[in-house]
Each structure stands twice: as C-alpha cells, then as structure tokens.
mmCIF file of C-alpha atoms in Angstrom:
data_model
loop_
_atom_site.group_PDB
_atom_site.id
_atom_site.type_symbol
_atom_site.label_atom_id
_atom_site.label_comp_id
_atom_site.label_asym_id
_atom_site.label_seq_id
_atom_site.Cartn_x
_atom_site.Cartn_y
_atom_site.Cartn_z
ATOM 1 C CA MET R 1 10.966 15.437 -5.742
ATOM 2 C CA PRO R 2 12.701 15.237 -9.007
ATOM 3 C CA LYS R 3 11.684 12.680 -11.557
ATOM 4 C CA PRO R 4 14.184 9.246 -11.116
ATOM 5 C CA THR R 5 17.604 9.695 -12.458
ATOM 6 C CA PRO R 6 19.880 6.730 -13.422
ATOM 7 C CA ASN R 7 21.830 4.962 -10.318
ATOM 8 C CA GLY R 8 19.313 6.745 -7.782
ATOM 9 C CA PRO R 9 17.862 4.543 -4.776
ATOM 10 C CA ALA R 10 15.458 1.607 -5.776
ATOM 11 C CA SER R 11 12.847 3.139 -4.326
ATOM 12 C CA ALA R 12 12.725 6.485 -6.301
ATOM 13 C CA PRO R 13 10.264 5.723 -9.054
ATOM 14 C CA MET R 14 7.922 4.985 -6.328
ATOM 15 C CA LEU R 15 8.514 7.844 -3.938
ATOM 16 C CA TYR R 16 8.120 9.803 -7.482
ATOM 17 C CA GLU R 17 4.714 8.328 -8.386
ATOM 18 C CA PHE R 18 3.536 8.928 -4.691
ATOM 19 C CA GLU R 19 4.352 12.501 -5.348
ATOM 20 C CA LEU R 20 2.548 12.707 -8.783
ATOM 21 C CA ILE R 21 -0.849 10.965 -7.095
ATOM 22 C CA THR R 22 -0.761 13.563 -3.897
ATOM 23 C CA GLU R 23 -0.432 16.594 -6.332
ATOM 24 C CA SER R 24 -3.007 15.291 -8.857
ATOM 25 C CA LYS R 25 -6.513 16.806 -8.740
ATOM 26 C CA ILE R 26 -8.794 14.135 -10.016
ATOM 27 C CA GLN R 27 -12.047 15.765 -11.169
ATOM 28 C CA THR R 28 -12.718 14.390 -14.236
ATOM 29 C CA GLU R 29 -11.840 11.513 -16.695
ATOM 30 C CA GLU R 30 -9.466 13.277 -18.264
ATOM 31 C CA ASP R 31 -7.522 14.082 -14.989
ATOM 32 C CA LEU R 32 -7.701 10.442 -14.251
ATOM 33 C CA ASP R 33 -6.049 9.522 -17.674
ATOM 34 C CA VAL R 34 -3.413 12.214 -17.069
ATOM 35 C CA LEU R 35 -2.271 10.970 -13.710
ATOM 36 C CA ALA R 36 -2.698 7.127 -15.321
ATOM 37 C CA THR R 37 -0.393 8.226 -18.211
ATOM 38 C CA GLY R 38 2.184 9.922 -15.604
ATOM 39 C CA ILE R 39 2.285 6.781 -13.604
ATOM 40 C CA CYS R 40 2.795 4.398 -16.462
ATOM 41 C CA GLU R 41 5.514 6.472 -17.500
ATOM 42 C CA LEU R 42 7.742 5.348 -14.213
ATOM 43 C CA PHE R 43 7.479 1.571 -15.518
ATOM 44 C CA THR R 44 9.151 -0.615 -17.880
ATOM 45 C CA ASP R 45 6.642 -1.302 -21.172
ATOM 46 C CA ASP R 46 6.769 -5.047 -20.184
ATOM 47 C CA VAL R 47 5.744 -4.150 -16.510
ATOM 48 C CA LEU R 48 4.229 -6.953 -14.206
ATOM 49 C CA LEU R 49 1.998 -5.821 -11.502
ATOM 50 C CA GLU R 50 0.607 -8.195 -8.972
ATOM 51 C CA ASP R 51 -2.267 -6.472 -6.910
ATOM 52 C CA LEU R 52 -2.837 -9.594 -4.271
ATOM 53 C CA SER R 53 -6.167 -8.117 -3.276
ATOM 54 C CA THR R 54 -7.194 -9.678 -6.457
ATOM 55 C CA ASP R 55 -6.541 -12.968 -8.705
ATOM 56 C CA GLU R 56 -5.456 -10.732 -11.750
ATOM 57 C CA VAL R 57 -2.147 -10.108 -12.970
ATOM 58 C CA THR R 58 -1.431 -6.511 -14.711
ATOM 59 C CA ARG R 59 0.982 -6.844 -17.740
ATOM 60 C CA GLY R 60 2.269 -4.147 -19.930
ATOM 61 C CA GLN R 61 1.600 -0.411 -20.199
ATOM 62 C CA ASP R 62 -2.118 -0.965 -21.803
ATOM 63 C CA GLN R 63 -3.219 -2.990 -18.830
ATOM 64 C CA LEU R 64 -1.349 -0.854 -16.075
ATOM 65 C CA HIS R 65 -3.159 2.300 -17.414
ATOM 66 C CA ASP R 66 -6.551 0.653 -16.730
ATOM 67 C CA PHE R 67 -5.270 -0.714 -13.397
ATOM 68 C CA CYS R 68 -4.232 2.748 -12.310
ATOM 69 C CA LYS R 69 -7.592 4.357 -13.371
ATOM 70 C CA GLN R 70 -9.639 1.299 -11.495
ATOM 71 C CA LEU R 71 -7.503 2.118 -8.561
ATOM 72 C CA PHE R 72 -7.717 5.513 -8.242
ATOM 73 C CA GLY R 73 -11.044 6.181 -10.224
ATOM 74 C CA PRO R 74 -13.086 5.817 -6.850
ATOM 75 C CA TYR R 75 -11.301 8.375 -4.742
ATOM 76 C CA SER R 76 -9.976 12.190 -4.805
ATOM 77 C CA ASN R 77 -7.611 13.729 -2.602
ATOM 78 C CA VAL R 78 -5.292 10.483 -2.722
ATOM 79 C CA LYS R 79 -2.297 10.532 -0.918
ATOM 80 C CA ILE R 80 0.067 7.436 -0.486
ATOM 81 C CA GLU R 81 3.173 8.171 2.504
ATOM 82 C CA ALA R 82 5.812 5.671 2.495
ATOM 83 C CA LYS R 83 6.274 4.609 6.345
ATOM 84 C CA GLU R 84 9.352 2.446 5.774
ATOM 85 C CA VAL R 85 11.547 2.244 2.971
ATOM 86 C CA ILE R 86 13.919 -0.781 2.602
ATOM 87 C CA ASP R 87 16.230 -0.625 -0.612
ATOM 88 C CA SER R 88 18.446 -3.061 -1.953
ATOM 89 C CA PRO R 89 20.245 -2.708 -5.107
ATOM 90 C CA ASN R 90 17.162 -2.858 -7.484
ATOM 91 C CA VAL R 91 14.731 -3.760 -4.773
ATOM 92 C CA SER R 92 12.568 -1.618 -2.834
ATOM 93 C CA THR R 93 10.259 -2.711 -0.057
ATOM 94 C CA MET R 94 7.706 -0.325 1.700
ATOM 95 C CA VAL R 95 5.096 0.093 4.076
ATOM 96 C CA ILE R 96 2.730 2.650 2.986
ATOM 97 C CA GLU R 97 -0.515 4.461 3.989
ATOM 98 C CA ILE R 98 -3.115 5.125 1.178
ATOM 99 C CA SER R 99 -5.635 7.531 1.731
ATOM 100 C CA GLY R 100 -8.306 9.138 -0.243
ATOM 101 C CA ASP R 101 -11.905 10.289 -0.121
ATOM 102 C CA HIS R 102 -14.223 7.729 -1.435
ATOM 103 C CA THR R 103 -16.246 9.918 -4.016
ATOM 104 C CA GLY R 104 -17.162 6.746 -6.599
ATOM 105 C CA GLU R 105 -18.139 3.538 -6.740
ATOM 106 C CA LEU R 106 -15.973 1.029 -4.968
ATOM 107 C CA TYR R 107 -16.502 -2.505 -4.374
ATOM 108 C CA GLY R 108 -20.058 -2.328 -5.156
ATOM 109 C CA TYR R 109 -20.548 0.523 -2.779
ATOM 110 C CA PRO R 110 -21.799 3.969 -4.220
ATOM 111 C CA ALA R 111 -19.652 7.182 -3.136
ATOM 112 C CA THR R 112 -19.872 8.021 0.639
ATOM 113 C CA GLY R 113 -17.398 11.186 0.763
ATOM 114 C CA ARG R 114 -15.994 9.192 3.837
ATOM 115 C CA ARG R 115 -11.869 9.793 4.259
ATOM 116 C CA VAL R 116 -10.366 6.161 3.718
ATOM 117 C CA SER R 117 -7.033 4.931 4.835
ATOM 118 C CA PHE R 118 -5.448 1.664 4.872
ATOM 119 C CA PRO R 119 -2.059 0.049 5.014
ATOM 120 C CA ALA R 120 -0.319 -1.397 2.559
ATOM 121 C CA VAL R 121 3.136 -3.446 1.758
ATOM 122 C CA ALA R 122 4.613 -2.974 -1.823
ATOM 123 C CA ILE R 123 7.949 -4.594 -3.191
ATOM 124 C CA TYR R 124 9.149 -2.914 -6.142
ATOM 125 C CA ARG R 125 11.641 -4.429 -8.869
ATOM 126 C CA THR R 126 13.408 -1.956 -11.066
ATOM 127 C CA ASN R 127 15.216 -1.979 -14.290
ATOM 128 C CA ASP R 128 18.979 -2.147 -14.155
ATOM 129 C CA ASP R 129 19.503 1.796 -13.463
ATOM 130 C CA ASN R 130 16.775 2.181 -11.135
ATOM 131 C CA THR R 131 14.755 4.544 -13.106
ATOM 132 C CA LYS R 132 11.732 2.549 -13.885
ATOM 133 C CA VAL R 133 9.651 -0.318 -12.018
ATOM 134 C CA ARG R 134 9.277 -3.350 -14.054
ATOM 135 C CA HIS R 135 7.919 -5.581 -11.412
ATOM 136 C CA GLU R 136 5.679 -4.519 -8.465
ATOM 137 C CA THR R 137 3.463 -6.864 -5.942
ATOM 138 C CA LEU R 138 1.080 -5.035 -4.063
ATOM 139 C CA ALA R 139 -0.640 -6.165 -0.865
ATOM 140 C CA TYR R 140 -3.568 -4.663 1.085
ATOM 141 C CA ASP R 141 -6.818 -5.917 3.149
ATOM 142 C CA THR R 142 -9.793 -4.932 1.108
ATOM 143 C CA ASN R 143 -11.979 -5.713 3.986
ATOM 144 C CA VAL R 144 -10.302 -2.493 5.864
ATOM 145 C CA ILE R 145 -11.671 -0.464 3.074
ATOM 146 C CA ILE R 146 -15.000 -1.737 3.016
ATOM 147 C CA GLU R 147 -15.240 -1.523 6.828
ATOM 148 C CA GLN R 148 -14.495 2.379 6.525
ATOM 149 C CA ILE R 149 -16.677 2.916 3.541
ATOM 150 C CA LYS R 150 -19.935 1.291 5.181
ATOM 151 C CA GLY R 151 -19.237 3.448 8.421
#
C-alpha cells in the first residue's frame, strides 16, 4: 500500500502504518527505533493518543515515539489486521486484530515466545487532507493478553 496521499480515505494513514508494522523485522533496539520513527511520520506534530488500557495520554511526536517502542518492543512478528473499517470525512473507526510473538518483558511477565492475538477498537481523527493522524483512541483488554502469555 502506498503512503497516504491528500484527500484519500481517513483510514489511509493507519492502513499504511499496519503495513509498516507487519513488514518490520524487529531484532534490535535500532530496528525498533526505525519502526517508531516511521510510525511517527504518519502523525501530526501535536498528536494526541489515548490508550484506554492505561491512564496515560501521549502528546506530541517525542511521546508517541516512546509509546510505539513500549507497545511493540515486547513483540516480534507483529501483524495488525483491519477487520472492519468505517470511514467518514476525517475520522476512521476500525476493529482490528493485533498479534505478535511475546519475545520481551510485558506487564511484568518475561518473554514466553507464545503467539499473542487480541482484538482492539481504534478511532483515528486525521488532519484536513487525511494524510496524517492527529488524534487516536485505542481500546483493548490487557487481560486477554496476560491470559495468553501466562499459558
């Protein structure tokens, strides 16, 4: 999928992000930095991200970079698949499936190598021409993940 172009669908930046994540081969800290930087390019400088599994709000590119490293660092072979996409002029609502191999510490649990898969709902609000995300709300159940890594 090509990078989002002006006036494309509201989902374009996120679908491109999912492709970047799926194609990434995170083996080192540098690989993780490259992925986080690539993801950040799809968001506005003043991005606001609310991950409803925590009380924290991510504001701006620097915090988003750190958030991406924390979110994807405990996994390898990550895949994000859009199961349902509902676009309106500058908002995309998606039901997604996130999966990856648990290869780093996560929620206090050491790496198990187990494949983890969990559903999430994400709402993306884009800039006026739908090339970048300015606000993301992400919701998923961390207990679903923990139950899988506990075996």
